[in-house]
XYZ file of C-alpha atoms in Angstrom:
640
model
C 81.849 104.101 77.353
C 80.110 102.165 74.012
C 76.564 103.012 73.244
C 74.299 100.741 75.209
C 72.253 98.054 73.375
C 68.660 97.963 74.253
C 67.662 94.252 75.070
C 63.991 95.860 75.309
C 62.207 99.222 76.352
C 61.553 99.121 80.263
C 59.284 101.291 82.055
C 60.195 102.607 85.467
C 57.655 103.711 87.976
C 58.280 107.072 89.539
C 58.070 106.594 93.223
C 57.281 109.433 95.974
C 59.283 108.229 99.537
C 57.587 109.828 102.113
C 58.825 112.207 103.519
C 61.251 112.704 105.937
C 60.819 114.939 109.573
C 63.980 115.172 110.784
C 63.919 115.081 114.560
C 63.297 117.993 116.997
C 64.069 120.347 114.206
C 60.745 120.975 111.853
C 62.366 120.827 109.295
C 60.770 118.331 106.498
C 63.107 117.013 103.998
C 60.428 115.556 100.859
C 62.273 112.982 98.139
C 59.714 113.389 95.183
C 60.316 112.724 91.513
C 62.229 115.392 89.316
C 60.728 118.149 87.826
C 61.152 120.706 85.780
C 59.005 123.014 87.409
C 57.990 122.698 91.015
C 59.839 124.568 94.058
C 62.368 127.310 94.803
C 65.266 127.024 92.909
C 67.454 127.332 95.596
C 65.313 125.316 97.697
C 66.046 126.553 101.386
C 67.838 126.034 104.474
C 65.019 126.073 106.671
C 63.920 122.571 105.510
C 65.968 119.643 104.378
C 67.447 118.330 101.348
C 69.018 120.297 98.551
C 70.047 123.790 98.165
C 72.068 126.422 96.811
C 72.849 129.403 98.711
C 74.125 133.066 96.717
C 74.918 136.364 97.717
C 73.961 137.564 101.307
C 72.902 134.200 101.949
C 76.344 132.405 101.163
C 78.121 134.812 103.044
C 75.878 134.496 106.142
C 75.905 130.643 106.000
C 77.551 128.888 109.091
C 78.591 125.625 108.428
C 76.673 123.264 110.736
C 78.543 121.602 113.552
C 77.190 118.216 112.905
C 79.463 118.350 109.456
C 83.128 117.394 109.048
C 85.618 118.985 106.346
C 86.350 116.288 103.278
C 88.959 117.786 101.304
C 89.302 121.824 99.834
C 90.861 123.078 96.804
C 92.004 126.076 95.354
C 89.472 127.549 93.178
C 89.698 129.697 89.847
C 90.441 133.354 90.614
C 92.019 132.825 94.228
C 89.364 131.782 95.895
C 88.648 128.258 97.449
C 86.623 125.256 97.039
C 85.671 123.458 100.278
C 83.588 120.134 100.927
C 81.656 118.928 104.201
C 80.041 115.768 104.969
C 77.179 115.517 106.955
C 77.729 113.063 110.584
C 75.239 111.097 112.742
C 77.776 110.362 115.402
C 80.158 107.871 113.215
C 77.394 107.537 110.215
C 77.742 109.493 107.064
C 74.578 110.880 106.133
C 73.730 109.462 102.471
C 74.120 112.765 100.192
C 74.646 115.277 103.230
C 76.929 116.522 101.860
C 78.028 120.578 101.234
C 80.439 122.521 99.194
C 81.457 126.133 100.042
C 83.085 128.498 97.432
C 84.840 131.676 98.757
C 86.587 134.640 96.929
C 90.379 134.764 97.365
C 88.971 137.204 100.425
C 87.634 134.204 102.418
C 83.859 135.297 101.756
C 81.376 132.881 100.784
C 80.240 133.466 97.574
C 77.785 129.876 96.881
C 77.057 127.069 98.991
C 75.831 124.065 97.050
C 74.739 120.638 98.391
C 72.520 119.074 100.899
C 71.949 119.046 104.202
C 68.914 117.328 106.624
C 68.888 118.735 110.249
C 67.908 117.286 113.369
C 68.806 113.975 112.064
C 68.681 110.546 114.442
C 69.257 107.073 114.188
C 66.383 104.548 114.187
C 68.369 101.379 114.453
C 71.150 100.381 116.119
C 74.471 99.052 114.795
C 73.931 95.368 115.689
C 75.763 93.919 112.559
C 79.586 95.102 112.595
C 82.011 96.185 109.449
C 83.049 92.913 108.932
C 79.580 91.019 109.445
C 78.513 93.354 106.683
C 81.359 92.324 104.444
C 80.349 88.667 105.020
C 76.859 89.201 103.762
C 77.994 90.961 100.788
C 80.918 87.768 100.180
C 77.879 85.418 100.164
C 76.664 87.165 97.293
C 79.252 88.267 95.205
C 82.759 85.606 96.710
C 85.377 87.224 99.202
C 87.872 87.963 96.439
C 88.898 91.571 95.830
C 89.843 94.644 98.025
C 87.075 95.107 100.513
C 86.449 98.787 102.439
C 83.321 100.180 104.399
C 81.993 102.771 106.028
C 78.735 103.497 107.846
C 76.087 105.474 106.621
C 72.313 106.627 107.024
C 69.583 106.974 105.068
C 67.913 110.399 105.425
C 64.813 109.099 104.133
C 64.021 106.840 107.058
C 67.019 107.303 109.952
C 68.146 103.597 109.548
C 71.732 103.026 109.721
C 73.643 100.720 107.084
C 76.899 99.788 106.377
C 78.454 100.633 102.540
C 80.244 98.002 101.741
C 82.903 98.103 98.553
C 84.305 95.085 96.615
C 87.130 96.235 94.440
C 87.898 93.980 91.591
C 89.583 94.357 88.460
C 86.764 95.103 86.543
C 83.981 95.638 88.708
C 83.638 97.796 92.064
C 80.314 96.333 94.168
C 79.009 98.477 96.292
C 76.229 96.886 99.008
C 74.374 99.021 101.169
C 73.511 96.690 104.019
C 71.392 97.180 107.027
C 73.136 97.689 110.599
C 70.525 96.156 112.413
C 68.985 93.535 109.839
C 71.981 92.544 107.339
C 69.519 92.722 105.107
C 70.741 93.827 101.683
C 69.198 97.436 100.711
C 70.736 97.740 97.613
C 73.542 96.076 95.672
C 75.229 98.047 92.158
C 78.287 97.591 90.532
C 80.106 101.326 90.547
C 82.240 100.520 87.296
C 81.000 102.642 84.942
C 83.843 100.734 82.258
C 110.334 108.577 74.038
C 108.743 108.964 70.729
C 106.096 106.671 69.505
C 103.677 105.729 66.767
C 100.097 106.105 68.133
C 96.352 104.721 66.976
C 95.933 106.926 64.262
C 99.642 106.981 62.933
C 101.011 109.873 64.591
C 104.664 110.309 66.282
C 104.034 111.404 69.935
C 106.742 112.759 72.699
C 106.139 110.600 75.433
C 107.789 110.998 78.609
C 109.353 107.332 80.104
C 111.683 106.019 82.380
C 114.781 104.273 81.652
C 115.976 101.493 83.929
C 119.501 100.003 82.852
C 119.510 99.093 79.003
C 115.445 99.294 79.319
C 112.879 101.926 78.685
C 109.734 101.846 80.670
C 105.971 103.501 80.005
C 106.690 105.272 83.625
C 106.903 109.005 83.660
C 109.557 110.332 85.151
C 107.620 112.414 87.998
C 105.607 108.593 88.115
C 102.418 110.363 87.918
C 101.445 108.090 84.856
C 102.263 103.934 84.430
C 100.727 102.461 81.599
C 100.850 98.414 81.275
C 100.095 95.628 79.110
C 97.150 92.811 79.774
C 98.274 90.790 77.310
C 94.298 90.569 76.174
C 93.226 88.972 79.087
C 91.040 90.694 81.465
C 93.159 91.204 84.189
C 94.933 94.226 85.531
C 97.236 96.394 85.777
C 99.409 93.936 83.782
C 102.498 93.963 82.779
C 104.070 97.555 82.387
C 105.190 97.949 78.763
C 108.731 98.196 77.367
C 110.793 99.505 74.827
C 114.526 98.767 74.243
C 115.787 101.841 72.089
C 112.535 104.483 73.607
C 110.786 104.345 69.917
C 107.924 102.634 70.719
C 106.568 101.556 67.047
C 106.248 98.171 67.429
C 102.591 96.973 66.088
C 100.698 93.946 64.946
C 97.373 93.580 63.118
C 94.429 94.784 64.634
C 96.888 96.444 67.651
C 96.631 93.034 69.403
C 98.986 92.699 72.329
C 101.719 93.540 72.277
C 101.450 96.130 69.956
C 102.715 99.121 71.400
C 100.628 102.074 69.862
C 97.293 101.898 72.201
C 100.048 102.043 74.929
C 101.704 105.125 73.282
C 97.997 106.773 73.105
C 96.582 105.822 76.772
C 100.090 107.009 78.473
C 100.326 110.318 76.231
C 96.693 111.063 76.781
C 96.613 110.711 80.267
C 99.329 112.957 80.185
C 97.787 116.008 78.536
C 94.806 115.258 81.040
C 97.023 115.291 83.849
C 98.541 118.890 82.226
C 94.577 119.936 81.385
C 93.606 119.601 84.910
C 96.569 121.027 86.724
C 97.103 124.175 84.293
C 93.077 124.826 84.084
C 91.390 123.827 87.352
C 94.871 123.884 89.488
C 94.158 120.191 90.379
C 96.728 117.723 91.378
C 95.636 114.372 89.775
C 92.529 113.125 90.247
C 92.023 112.815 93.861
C 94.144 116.545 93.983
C 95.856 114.836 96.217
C 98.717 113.951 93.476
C 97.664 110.388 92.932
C 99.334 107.818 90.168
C 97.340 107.257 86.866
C 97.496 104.277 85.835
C 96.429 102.752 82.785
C 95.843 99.200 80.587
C 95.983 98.310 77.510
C 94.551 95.462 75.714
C 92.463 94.745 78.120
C 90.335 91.409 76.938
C 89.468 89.975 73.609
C 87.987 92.000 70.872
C 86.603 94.873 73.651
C 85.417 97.607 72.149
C 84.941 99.652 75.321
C 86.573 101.377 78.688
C 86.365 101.972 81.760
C 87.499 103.522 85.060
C 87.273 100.743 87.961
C 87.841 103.146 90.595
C 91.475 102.476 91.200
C 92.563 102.572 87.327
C 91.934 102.800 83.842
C 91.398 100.013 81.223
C 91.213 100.045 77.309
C 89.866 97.316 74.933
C 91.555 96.879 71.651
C 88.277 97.261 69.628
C 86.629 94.514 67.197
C 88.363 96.135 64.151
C 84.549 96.420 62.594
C 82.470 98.947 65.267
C 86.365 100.583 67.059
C 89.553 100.280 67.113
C 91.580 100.607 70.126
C 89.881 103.201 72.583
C 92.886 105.031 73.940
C 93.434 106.145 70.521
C 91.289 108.862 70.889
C 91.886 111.965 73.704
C 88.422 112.822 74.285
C 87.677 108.985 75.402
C 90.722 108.941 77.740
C 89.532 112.436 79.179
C 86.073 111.254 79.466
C 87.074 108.408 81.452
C 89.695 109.623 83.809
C 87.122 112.330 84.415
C 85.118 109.786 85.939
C 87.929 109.496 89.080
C 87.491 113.427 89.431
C 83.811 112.602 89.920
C 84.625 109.655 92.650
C 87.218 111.988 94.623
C 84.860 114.573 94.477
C 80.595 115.030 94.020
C 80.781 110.989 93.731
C 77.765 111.207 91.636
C 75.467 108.147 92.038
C 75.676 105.793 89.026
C 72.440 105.267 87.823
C 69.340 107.502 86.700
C 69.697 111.528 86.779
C 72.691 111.688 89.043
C 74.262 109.161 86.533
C 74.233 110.696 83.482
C 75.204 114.041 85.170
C 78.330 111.487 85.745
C 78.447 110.430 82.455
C 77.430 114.050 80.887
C 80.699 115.685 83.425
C 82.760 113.068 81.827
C 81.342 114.160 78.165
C 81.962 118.031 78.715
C 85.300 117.640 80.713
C 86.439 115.367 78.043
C 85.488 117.689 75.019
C 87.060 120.454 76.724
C 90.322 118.366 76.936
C 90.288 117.707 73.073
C 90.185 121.219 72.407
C 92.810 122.543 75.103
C 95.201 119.314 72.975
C 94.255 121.268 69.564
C 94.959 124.149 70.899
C 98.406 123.873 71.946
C 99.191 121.366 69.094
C 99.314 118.152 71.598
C 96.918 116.269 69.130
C 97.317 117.801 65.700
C 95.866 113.903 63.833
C 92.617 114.782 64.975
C 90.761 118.652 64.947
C 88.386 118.978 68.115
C 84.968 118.821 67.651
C 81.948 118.080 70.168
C 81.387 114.633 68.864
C 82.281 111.885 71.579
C 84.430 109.146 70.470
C 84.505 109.616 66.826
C 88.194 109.026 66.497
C 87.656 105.426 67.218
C 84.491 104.600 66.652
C 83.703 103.129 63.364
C 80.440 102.062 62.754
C 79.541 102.731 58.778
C 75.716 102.896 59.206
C 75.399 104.958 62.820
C 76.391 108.150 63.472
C 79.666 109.300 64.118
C 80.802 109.079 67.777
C 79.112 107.584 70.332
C 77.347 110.974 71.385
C 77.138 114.100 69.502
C 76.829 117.624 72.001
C 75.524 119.892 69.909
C 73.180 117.765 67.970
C 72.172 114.790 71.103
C 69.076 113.360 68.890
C 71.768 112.537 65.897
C 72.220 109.490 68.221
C 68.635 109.333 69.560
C 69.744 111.121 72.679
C 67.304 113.813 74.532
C 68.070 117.738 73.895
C 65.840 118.903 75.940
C 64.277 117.446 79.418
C 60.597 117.168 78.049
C 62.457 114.435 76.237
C 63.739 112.670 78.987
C 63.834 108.638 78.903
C 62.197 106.722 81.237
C 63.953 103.775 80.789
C 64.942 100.783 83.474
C 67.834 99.780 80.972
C 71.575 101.570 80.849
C 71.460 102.315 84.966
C 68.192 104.388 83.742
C 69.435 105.715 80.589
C 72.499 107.686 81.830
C 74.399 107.118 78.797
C 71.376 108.365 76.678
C 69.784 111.379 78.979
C 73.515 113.097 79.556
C 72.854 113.987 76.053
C 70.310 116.641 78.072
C 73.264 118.457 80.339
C 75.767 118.184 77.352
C 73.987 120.150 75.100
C 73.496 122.637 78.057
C 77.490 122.868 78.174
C 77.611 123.184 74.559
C 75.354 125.926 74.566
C 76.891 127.720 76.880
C 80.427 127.472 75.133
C 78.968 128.506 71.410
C 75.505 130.540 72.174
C 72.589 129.818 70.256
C 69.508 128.159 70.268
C 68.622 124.237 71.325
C 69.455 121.967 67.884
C 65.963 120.904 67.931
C 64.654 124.767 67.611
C 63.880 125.285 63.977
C 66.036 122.114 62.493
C 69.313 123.854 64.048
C 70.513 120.652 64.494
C 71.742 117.836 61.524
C 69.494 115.190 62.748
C 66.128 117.175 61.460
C 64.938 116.760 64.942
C 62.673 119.556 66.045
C 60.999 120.750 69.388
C 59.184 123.984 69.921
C 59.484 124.049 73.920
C 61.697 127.012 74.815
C 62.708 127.790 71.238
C 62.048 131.459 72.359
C 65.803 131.128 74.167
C 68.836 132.607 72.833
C 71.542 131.246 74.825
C 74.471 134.001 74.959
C 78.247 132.466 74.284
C 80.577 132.371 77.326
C 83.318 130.763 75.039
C 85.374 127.593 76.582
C 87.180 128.868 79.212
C 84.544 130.359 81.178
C 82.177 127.727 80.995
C 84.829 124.942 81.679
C 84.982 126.571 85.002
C 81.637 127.747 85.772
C 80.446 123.967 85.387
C 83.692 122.314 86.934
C 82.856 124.515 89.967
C 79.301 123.670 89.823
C 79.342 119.884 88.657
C 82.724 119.286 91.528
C 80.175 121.004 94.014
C 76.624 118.754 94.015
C 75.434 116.513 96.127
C 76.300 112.543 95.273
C 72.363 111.921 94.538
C 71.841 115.250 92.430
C 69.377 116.289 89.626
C 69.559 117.795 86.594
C 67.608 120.610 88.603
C 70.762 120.459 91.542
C 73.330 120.483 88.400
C 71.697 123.667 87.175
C 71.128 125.837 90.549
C 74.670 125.262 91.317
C 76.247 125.868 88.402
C 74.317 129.339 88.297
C 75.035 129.548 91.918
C 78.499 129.727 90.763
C 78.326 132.146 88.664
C 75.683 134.590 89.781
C 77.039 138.481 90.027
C 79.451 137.098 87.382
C 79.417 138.029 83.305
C 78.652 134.383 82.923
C 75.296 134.577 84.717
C 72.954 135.424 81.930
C 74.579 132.422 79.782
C 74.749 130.106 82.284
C 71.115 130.139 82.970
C 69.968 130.895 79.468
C 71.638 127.308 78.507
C 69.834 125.366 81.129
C 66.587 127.541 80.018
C 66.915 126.264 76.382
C 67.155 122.321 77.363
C 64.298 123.160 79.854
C 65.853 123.146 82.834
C 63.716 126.576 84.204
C 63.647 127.896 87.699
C 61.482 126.696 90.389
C 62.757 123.225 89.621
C 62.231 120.338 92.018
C 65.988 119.373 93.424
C 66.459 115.896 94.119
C 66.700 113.630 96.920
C 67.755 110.277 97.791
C 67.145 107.513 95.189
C 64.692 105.119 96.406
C 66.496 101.525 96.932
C 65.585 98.834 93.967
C 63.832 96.328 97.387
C 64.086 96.213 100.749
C 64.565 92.796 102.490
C 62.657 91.598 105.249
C 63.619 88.872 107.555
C 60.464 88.164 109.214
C 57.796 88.429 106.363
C 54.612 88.046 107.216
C 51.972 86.392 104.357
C 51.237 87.927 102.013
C 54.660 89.614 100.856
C 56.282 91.174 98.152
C 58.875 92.705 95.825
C 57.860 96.815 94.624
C 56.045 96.648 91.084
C 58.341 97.140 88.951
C 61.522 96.169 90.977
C 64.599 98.423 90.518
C 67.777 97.391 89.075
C 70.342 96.427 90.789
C 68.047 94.297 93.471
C 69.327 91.867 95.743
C 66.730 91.289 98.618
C 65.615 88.320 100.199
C 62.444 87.546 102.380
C 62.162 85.384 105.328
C 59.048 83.579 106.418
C 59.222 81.894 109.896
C 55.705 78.901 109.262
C 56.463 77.573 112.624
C 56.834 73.881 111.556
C 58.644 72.320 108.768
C 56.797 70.924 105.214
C 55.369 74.126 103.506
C 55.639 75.486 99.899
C 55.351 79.155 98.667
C 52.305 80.203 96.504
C 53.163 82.955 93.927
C 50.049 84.742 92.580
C 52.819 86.908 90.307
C 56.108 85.667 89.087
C 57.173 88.157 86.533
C 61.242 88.776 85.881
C 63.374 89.980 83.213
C 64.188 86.628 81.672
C 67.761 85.170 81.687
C 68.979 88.237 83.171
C 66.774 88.491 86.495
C 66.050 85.780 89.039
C 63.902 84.749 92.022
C 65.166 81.630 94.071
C 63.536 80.135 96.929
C 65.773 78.965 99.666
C 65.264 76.633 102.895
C 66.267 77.843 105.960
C 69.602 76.315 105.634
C 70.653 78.493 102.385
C 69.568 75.395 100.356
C 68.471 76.856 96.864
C 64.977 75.158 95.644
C 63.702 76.608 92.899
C 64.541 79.369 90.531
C 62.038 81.063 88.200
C 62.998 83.796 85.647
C 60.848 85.446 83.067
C 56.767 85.564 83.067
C 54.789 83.059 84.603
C 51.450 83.722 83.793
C 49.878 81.164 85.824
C 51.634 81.549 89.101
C 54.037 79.213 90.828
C 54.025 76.758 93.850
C 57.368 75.780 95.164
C 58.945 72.842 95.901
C 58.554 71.516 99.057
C 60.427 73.101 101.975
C 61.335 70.932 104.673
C 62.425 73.497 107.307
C 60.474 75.530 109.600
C 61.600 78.498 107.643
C 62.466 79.661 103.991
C 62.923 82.588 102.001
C 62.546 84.354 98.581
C 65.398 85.700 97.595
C 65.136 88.675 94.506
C 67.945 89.856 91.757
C 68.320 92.007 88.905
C 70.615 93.495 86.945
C 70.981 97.392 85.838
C 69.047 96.266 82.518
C 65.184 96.210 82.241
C 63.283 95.800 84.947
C 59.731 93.473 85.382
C 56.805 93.350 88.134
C 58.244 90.879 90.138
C 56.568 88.554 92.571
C 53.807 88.101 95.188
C 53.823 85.591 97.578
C 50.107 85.067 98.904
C 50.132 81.914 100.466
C 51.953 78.901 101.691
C 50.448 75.436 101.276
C 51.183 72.393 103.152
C 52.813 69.716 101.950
């Protein structure tokens, strides 16, 4: 949730994948960097990948047979909401996935997603569910909640096993081969009575009295909210109250100071109401599930997060926030990020990310205002700053992002603007600031801030300045990009956000807006969609000399090379040795798991390793979702 620091400016290699022919079909699914201006803009069924489908089209789609129903939902207006997952026998094609909107007549009115026909397997299912999950515990320890399911890559037909470690503040998500085990990819999915609340206001709260003993529990039990005692563990202990007046508080709202408590469980509560009375949506999952919340989670934490399961609140330093639950918007923002997992499941890292981030942003806005306007929240007037309730920081800008003015905080208002960055998952908390200010265009009409010094920050642009974005007002653009955002594909584009949020409301009132606001960011027509993110390395367990990692590595990487040298007493030669230092790492290992050597940061000269004294060994390569470096080439072995 906290602005990300910087350690350095990365750069990040755009790379093509080649492309994909699916199988007896013709059809030729391409993954290609995003553009703003390249194909169709809503693409087309007779090749694969993404699309949107409107008019005649939708209502002569038929859903493939090689697809199986996820969940569906009742949709604004009577109508419904339906999404499909693509199948390779038992594998889950990776981002086949489709969404079908009807009328409250049953007729298709938009089809948004992705699909890749004719698709086969290339590799067998050698390694099994729980061989997976042991490659994944050597790298990470078997603790946690554990779950898989097995996908495939449309990019190449292999088969791999997704692999999730839920912890209390992480979720680890492996993607490991089914024949190999080799690690593809490896990311952590966290993206982070009466009472007296944060900001000194006396909130209704609805708890649960057990004997002489009043309990943060709602009395449907739709919301918990518990205590961590400023430890990082959770859920806690769920808070207390003896008389149901919960205005018990200490300095700085350490533990157990009952007012971040009051906020979180109130909060979630009018986002529980939002989402129910606006979108007809039964919790987050629609499916009625419990919120649950923590407070004072850790020591001085001036952040939050959504671990998959639950939320969690730090207390704040006191100097840059206090408590985070103290402010609507944040909790909003955050629990918006389980309506995301139940339902696109956008990818957490580069466009698809800050789509994530940026639906979190405008679902959480929206929130704050539908509080205001009912009087839920009357200590703090809406506004389309995120986070400014709690966030204190004298010499920045208030909020952690501002909507209608993104370059206030250095953020992108338009996509020629875009960061390239290897840092922040690839800048999602930085580049939503592109799709937000779409939103808020679309609410308030107008031009982009950076047309003509609009905007406070003195920014200024002159790309698509000519746009004039007409005002659909809250309510209709809370549901045109709901529809659209709840509807993409879990590896979408800015390009995918915008086709199927016009999808949605083509042959509506809202169409001219809808597409004027993407227009003005520059978000145009005949945009590329996306396509599968390209792992961060690839492992290979019979390397041949020379090998290597991709130059620049991606974040998140944890691959590891084999070399087989036939006889025992060899050593590695690196001809380039280049990793983020302290933060990224390459270790050489014998062929009994044995680590040698590790080397992190530039080494200018090369590297020979220590001596290995088995007939094999192996390179093993990791990063975090910071910056990014060349990483190594292996060019020789030497005796020794």
């Amino acid at each position: 949730m906290k602005r990300p620091v910087i350690r350095r400016p990365g750069v990040v290699a755009l790379l093509a994948a080649a492309a994909l022919i699916a199988a007896g079909s013709g059809f030729t699914a391409s993954a290609q960097p995003s553009s703003p201006a390249a194909s169709n803009s809503t693409g087309s069924f007779a090749r694969g990948g993404s699309f949107t489908l409107t008019g005649a089209d939708a209502r002569a789609f038929a859903v493939p047979k090689d697809v199986v129903k996820v969940w569906s939902a009742k949709a604004a207006g009577g109508g419904t909401q339906t999404r499909y997952q693509q199948q390779v026998g038992a594998a889950k094609v990776l981002g086949g996935q489709l969404t079908v909107l009807t009328d409250k007549a049953g007729e298709a009115t938009a089809v948004i997603g992705a699909y890749f026909p004719g698709l086969k397997a290339k590799n067998s299912a050698a390694v099994t569910a729980s061989g997976a999950r042991g490659v994944a515990a050597k790298r990470i320890g078997s603790t946690g909640k554990w779950s898989s399911s097995l996908r495939i890559d449309p990019r190449d037909g292999r088969l791999f096993h997704e692999v999730i470690n839920q912890r209390t503040d992480h979720r680890w998500v492996h993607w490991v081969d089914a024949a190999s085990g080799a690690v593809k990819k490896q990311y952590d999915a966290v993206a982070h009575g009466d009472g007296t609340g944060v900001k000194g206001d006396t909130k209704t709260l609805d708890t649960t009295r057990i004997g002489s003993t009043y309990f943060l529990r709602s009395r449907d039990l739709r919301q918990e909210t518990y205590d961590a005692g400023n430890t990082a563990t959770q859920p806690g202990t769920i808070m207390t109250d003896a008389d149901d007046h919960w205005n018990f508080n200490l300095p700085k709202w350490r533990s157990p100071s009952q007012a971040p408590g009051v906020d979180a469980h109130y909060y979630t509560n009018v986002t529980d109401d939002f989402y129910r009375g606006t979108f007809g949506r039964n919790s987050l999952d629609n499916n009625g599930m419990q919120m649950i919340s923590t407070v004072h989670y850790a020591n001085r934490y001036c952040n939050a997060f959504w671990n998959g399961e639950q939320m969690a609140y730090g207390d704040g330093d006191g100097q840059t926030c206090i408590p985070l639950s103290g402010a609507v918007d944040v909790v909003g923002h955050e629990l918006t990020h389980g309506v995301t997992q139940f339902t696109s499941n956008l990818i957490y890292e580069n466009e698809s990310g800050a789509l994530n981030e940026s639906f979190s942003d405008m679902m959480g806005t929206t929130i704050e205002y539908y509080a205001a306007t009912r009087g839920l929240d009357p200590a703090a007037p809406p506004d389309w700053l995120i986070a400014e309730d709690i966030y204190l920081a004298p010499d920045a800008a208030p909020g952690f992002r501002n909507m209608s003015d993104p370059q206030e905080d250095l953020d992108p208002d338009h996509y020629s603007e875009f960061i390239v960055t290897t840092a922040d998952s690839g800048g999602v908390h930085s580049n939503s600031g592109i799709p937000n200010h779409a939103y808020y265009l679309a609410v308030n009409g107008g031009k982009n801030a950076g047309c003509d010094a609009v905007g406070s920050s003195g920014h200024t642009h002159t790309l698509d300045c000519g746009v004039t974005v007409p005002a659909l007002g809250l309510a209709r653009a809370a549901q045109v990009f709901y529809a659209g955002f709840t509807s993409l594909p879990e590896y979408a584009n800015m390009c995918d956000a915008r086709n199927a949020t016009v999808a949605i409301a083509a042959g509506t009132a809202n169409a001219a807006g809808t597409t004027a606001a993407w227009d003005a960011v520059g978000i145009h027509s005949g945009c590329t969609p996306g396509t599968p993110p390209p792992p961060p390395c690839v492992s290979n367990p019979n390397a041949t000399i020379p090998f290597e990692s991709p130059h620049p590595y991606g974040n998140n990487a944890n691959c590891t090379w084999t070399y087989n040298n036939g006889t025992a007493g060899f050593a590695f030669h690196f001809s380039m040795l280049d990793t983020e230092k302290d933060y990224d790492y390459v270790y050489v290992l014998d062929g009994n798991g044995n680590t040698l050597a590790t080397y992190t940061g530039l080494h200018r000269r090369g590297a020979t390793s220590p001596c290995i004294t088995t007939p094999t060994g192996s390179v093993r390569l990791t990063s975090d979702s910071g910056v990014v470096a060349q990483g190594f080439i292996v060019d020789a072995v030497v005796p020794c």
